[in-house]
Amino acid sequence: MTNKITYVSVDKMKEIKLELQNNVLVVEIEGKKCSNLTDYLCLMSNLFCFPTKSSGLDSYNDWMTDLSWLNSNEIVIIVYDHSEFLNQDLYSKKCIIENFEEVILPWWESEVVNYVVEGKTKKVMVYLVD
């Protein structure tokens, strides 16, 4: 299993979605409607049903590396209109992508097994669509 971020076209994303299994949690974000960090944190808190809303990137990372309340072993996150996503906060956009690459994806790919009792890996794919 390789968790990763992939840049795709709208047409390719349609193909990928058709191939997804029923037990996959699909989280879709409209980049045009998510122009700053506060919008993103609120949206992700709601979409992932965080027990409490994220107030910053630290709490967001904590919840994204917990997800104990979810039953799915496979998660697909789709960000449509990626070029417009967080367009009012490019620094946060960079931080979020880096957090996926360096923290969240590696955690679910293998690290969870070493740090959580009975920790189980999850396949997590992030698609950035333009």
Rosetta silent file (secondary structure, phi, psi, omega in degrees, C-alpha in Angstrom):
SEQUENCE: MTNKITYVSVDKMKEIKLELQNNVLVVEIEGKKCSNLTDYLCLMSNLFCFPTKSSGLDSYNDWMTDLSWLNSNEIVIIVYDHSEFLNQDLYSKKCIIENFEEVILPWWESEVVNYVVEGKTKKVMVYLVD
SCORE:     score description
SCORE:     0.000 S_00000001
   1 L     0.000  131.551  175.409    0.000    0.000    0.000 S_00000001
   2 L  -125.920  111.256  175.785    1.312    3.422   -0.914 S_00000001
   3 L   -82.353  133.242 -176.992   -0.538    6.418    0.431 S_00000001
   4 E  -158.340  170.034  173.365    0.076    9.440   -1.738 S_00000001
   5 E  -102.554  132.980 -179.436   -1.053   12.703   -3.236 S_00000001
   6 E  -130.792  133.398  175.245   -1.878   12.602   -6.927 S_00000001
   7 E   -91.178  127.402 -177.639   -2.639   15.474   -9.285 S_00000001
   8 E  -139.227  161.752  174.511   -5.366   14.531  -11.773 S_00000001
   9 L   -83.047  167.511  177.641   -7.692   16.051  -14.328 S_00000001
  10 H   -60.251  -44.044 -179.200  -11.451   16.224  -13.845 S_00000001
  11 H   -63.536  -42.171  178.682  -11.955   13.444  -16.402 S_00000001
  12 H   -64.289  -38.241  179.502   -9.401   11.163  -14.727 S_00000001
  13 H   -63.944  -37.954  176.712  -11.052   11.772  -11.359 S_00000001
  14 H   -59.993  -42.781  178.022  -14.389   10.652  -12.802 S_00000001
  15 H   -62.602  -45.688 -179.233  -12.738    7.403  -13.915 S_00000001
  16 H   -61.169  -44.536 -179.088  -11.134    6.857  -10.516 S_00000001
  17 H   -61.874  -34.943  178.922  -14.424    7.432   -8.685 S_00000001
  18 H   -65.676  -27.025 -177.225  -16.153    4.808  -10.836 S_00000001
  19 H   -89.393   -7.378 -177.638  -13.558    2.238   -9.735 S_00000001
  20 L   -70.522  144.343  177.029  -13.875    2.888   -5.990 S_00000001
  21 L   -77.621  163.362 -178.459  -15.365    0.177   -3.791 S_00000001
  22 L   -66.586  -28.549 -175.143  -18.465    0.801   -1.678 S_00000001
  23 L   -86.942    8.694  179.419  -16.591    0.646    1.639 S_00000001
  24 L   -86.862  131.478  173.756  -14.299    3.573    0.760 S_00000001
  25 E   -82.494  118.253 -179.791  -14.876    6.827    2.615 S_00000001
  26 E  -108.858  121.468  179.410  -14.855    9.552   -0.038 S_00000001
  27 E  -113.993  118.691 -176.530  -14.397   13.126    1.175 S_00000001
  28 E  -112.798  131.883 -177.869  -14.913   15.779   -1.490 S_00000001
  29 E  -121.335  128.816  174.578  -13.816   19.388   -1.095 S_00000001
  30 E   -88.013  106.680 -176.509  -14.787   22.203   -3.430 S_00000001
  31 H   -56.680  -33.930  179.880  -11.597   24.261   -3.611 S_00000001
  32 H   -64.436  -27.441 -177.331  -13.483   27.377   -4.708 S_00000001
  33 H   -94.793    4.509 -176.090  -15.473   27.306   -1.446 S_00000001
  34 L  -129.142   81.190 -170.564  -12.427   26.845    0.752 S_00000001
  35 L   -97.227  -11.224  179.460  -10.348   29.998    0.431 S_00000001
  36 L  -143.970  170.302 -174.757   -8.689   30.225    3.870 S_00000001
  37 H   -61.953  -40.709  179.883   -7.465   28.016    6.698 S_00000001
  38 H   -59.477  -44.037  176.944  -10.502   28.636    8.918 S_00000001
  39 H   -59.134  -46.300 -177.564  -12.824   27.445    6.117 S_00000001
  40 H   -62.410  -48.914 -177.893  -10.679   24.350    5.577 S_00000001
  41 H   -62.753  -40.341  177.459  -10.483   23.391    9.258 S_00000001
  42 H   -64.268  -45.823 -179.808  -14.225   23.845    9.707 S_00000001
  43 H   -61.829  -48.545 -178.938  -14.980   21.827    6.585 S_00000001
  44 H   -65.908  -37.081  176.494  -12.632   18.964    7.500 S_00000001
  45 H   -58.765  -41.895  179.776  -13.966   18.926   11.068 S_00000001
  46 H   -73.705  -47.025 -176.308  -17.470   18.444    9.662 S_00000001
  47 H   -64.747  -35.198  179.526  -16.607   16.027    6.847 S_00000001
  48 L   -96.911    2.628  178.936  -14.580   13.748    9.122 S_00000001
  49 L    53.321   46.561  177.028  -16.918   14.238   12.110 S_00000001
  50 L   -55.817  141.453  178.234  -14.092   15.262   14.434 S_00000001
  51 L   -58.037  -33.738  171.495  -15.213   14.998   18.085 S_00000001
  52 L  -136.945  149.674 -178.562  -14.332   18.695   18.468 S_00000001
  53 L   -64.627  143.458  175.176  -13.671   21.262   15.756 S_00000001
  54 L   -73.777  134.361  178.344  -10.064   21.907   14.820 S_00000001
  55 L  -105.848   -6.982 -179.779   -8.865   25.334   15.803 S_00000001
  56 L  -169.104  177.943 -176.509   -5.458   25.067   14.128 S_00000001
  57 H   -66.388  -30.280  179.183   -3.159   22.743   12.231 S_00000001
  58 H   -64.775  -48.932  179.438   -1.928   20.971   15.375 S_00000001
  59 H   -67.611  -34.809  175.864   -5.398   19.844   16.438 S_00000001
  60 H   -59.908  -48.404  178.616   -6.227   19.049   12.809 S_00000001
  61 H   -62.100  -39.111  178.070   -3.172   16.773   12.543 S_00000001
  62 H   -59.220  -47.475 -179.857   -4.102   15.124   15.845 S_00000001
  63 H   -67.323  -40.246 -178.413   -7.576   14.261   14.592 S_00000001
  64 H   -68.160  -19.994  175.522   -6.345   13.196   11.142 S_00000001
  65 L  -103.412   15.907  174.441   -3.932   10.738   12.783 S_00000001
  66 L  -113.228  -76.861  177.213   -6.639    9.405   15.100 S_00000001
  67 L    50.074   25.749 -176.672   -9.865    8.809   13.130 S_00000001
  68 L   -63.848  -19.705 -178.811  -10.737    6.027   15.622 S_00000001
  69 L   -83.467   -7.936  179.648  -14.452    6.803   15.195 S_00000001
  70 L   -93.513  143.194  179.433  -14.384    5.895   11.494 S_00000001
  71 L   -93.367  -11.409 -174.706  -15.019    2.336   10.337 S_00000001
  72 L   -80.994  138.470  175.193  -13.405    2.675    6.926 S_00000001
  73 L   -96.856    0.054  178.281   -9.942    1.275    6.188 S_00000001
  74 E  -138.051  129.238 -177.665   -9.727    3.249    2.971 S_00000001
  75 E  -128.151  133.665  175.323  -10.129    7.004    2.611 S_00000001
  76 E  -121.183  123.425  177.581  -10.115    9.096   -0.548 S_00000001
  77 E  -111.330  124.299 -177.688   -9.860   12.862   -0.230 S_00000001
  78 E  -117.823  124.171  176.392  -10.639   14.820   -3.382 S_00000001
  79 E  -111.507  104.537  177.406   -9.901   18.536   -3.677 S_00000001
  80 E   -79.020  154.084  179.998  -11.608   19.953   -6.754 S_00000001
  81 L    52.153   49.477 -176.766  -10.356   23.227   -8.259 S_00000001
  82 H   -54.152  -35.459 -179.099   -7.063   22.751   -6.460 S_00000001
  83 H   -63.636  -24.714  179.034   -5.615   25.894   -8.028 S_00000001
  84 H   -98.920   -9.205  179.386   -8.294   27.940   -6.204 S_00000001
  85 L   -63.401  127.226 -178.825   -8.114   25.955   -2.960 S_00000001
  86 L    52.006   37.961 -177.056   -6.884   28.202   -0.096 S_00000001
  87 L   -67.268  -14.111  175.991   -6.156   30.936   -2.622 S_00000001
  88 L   -96.079    0.118 -176.816   -6.276   33.571    0.154 S_00000001
  89 L  -149.874   71.231 -175.155   -3.771   31.685    2.291 S_00000001
  90 H   -65.057  -29.352  177.184   -1.047   30.105    0.170 S_00000001
  91 H   -64.308  -45.068  178.397    1.186   29.493    3.188 S_00000001
  92 H   -65.448  -36.051  177.230   -1.499   27.326    4.825 S_00000001
  93 H   -59.887  -45.452  178.089   -2.065   25.539    1.532 S_00000001
  94 H   -61.681  -43.998 -179.661    1.629   24.638    1.454 S_00000001
  95 H   -62.956  -41.851 -178.999    1.507   23.521    5.107 S_00000001
  96 H   -64.452  -44.808  178.066   -1.541   21.314    4.547 S_00000001
  97 H   -62.299  -45.252  178.151    0.045   19.565    1.553 S_00000001
  98 H   -61.734  -39.185  178.159    3.274   19.087    3.531 S_00000001
  99 H   -62.417  -40.218  175.545    1.295   17.715    6.492 S_00000001
 100 H   -62.382  -49.494 -176.260   -0.291   15.121    4.245 S_00000001
 101 H   -64.670  -40.928 -170.337    3.064   14.169    2.727 S_00000001
 102 H  -101.229  -20.283 -175.483    5.115   14.151    5.921 S_00000001
 103 H  -120.652  -63.845 -168.989    2.663   13.325    8.719 S_00000001
 104 H   -68.065  -51.995 -177.603   -0.778   12.000    7.785 S_00000001
 105 H   -64.849  -46.390  176.814   -0.043    9.701    4.851 S_00000001
 106 H   -62.164  -36.666  179.026    3.060    8.045    6.398 S_00000001
 107 H   -56.538  -51.539 -176.478    1.175    7.626    9.686 S_00000001
 108 H   -76.347  -23.770  178.799   -1.625    5.642    8.070 S_00000001
 109 H   -71.094  -40.702 -176.339    0.667    3.779    5.691 S_00000001
 110 H  -153.636  -33.727 -170.891    2.828    2.211    8.413 S_00000001
 111 H   -65.050  -31.132 -178.505    3.617    4.283   11.525 S_00000001
 112 H   -56.102  -32.672 -178.653    0.251    3.685   13.246 S_00000001
 113 H   -65.014  -34.478 -177.235    1.250    0.043   13.775 S_00000001
 114 H   -82.872  -19.614 -171.059    4.294    1.058   15.832 S_00000001
 115 H  -119.509   -8.814 -179.355    2.619    3.659   18.036 S_00000001
 116 L  -123.445  131.507  177.233   -0.973    2.554   18.652 S_00000001
 117 L   -61.148  125.699 -176.128   -2.001   -0.616   20.477 S_00000001
 118 L    57.656   28.823  178.980   -3.602   -2.816   17.839 S_00000001
 119 L   -64.097  138.092 -179.333   -3.079    0.029   15.353 S_00000001
 120 L  -122.497  140.363  179.176   -4.151   -0.779   11.818 S_00000001
 121 L   -70.241  158.627  173.475   -3.026    0.869    8.607 S_00000001
 122 L  -131.896  143.503  170.542   -5.421    2.701    6.307 S_00000001
 123 E   -83.650  121.612  179.563   -5.121    3.383    2.645 S_00000001
 124 E  -127.522  119.898  178.152   -5.381    7.162    2.252 S_00000001
 125 E  -118.156  137.149  176.576   -5.289    8.781   -1.157 S_00000001
 126 E  -117.813  124.599  178.354   -5.447   12.505   -1.808 S_00000001
 127 E  -112.644  123.876  176.825   -6.424   13.672   -5.283 S_00000001
 128 E  -104.014  115.042 -169.073   -5.832   17.281   -6.272 S_00000001
 129 E  -110.290  130.457  172.787   -8.057   18.024   -9.254 S_00000001
 130 L  -139.634    0.000    0.000   -7.780   20.849  -11.783 S_00000001
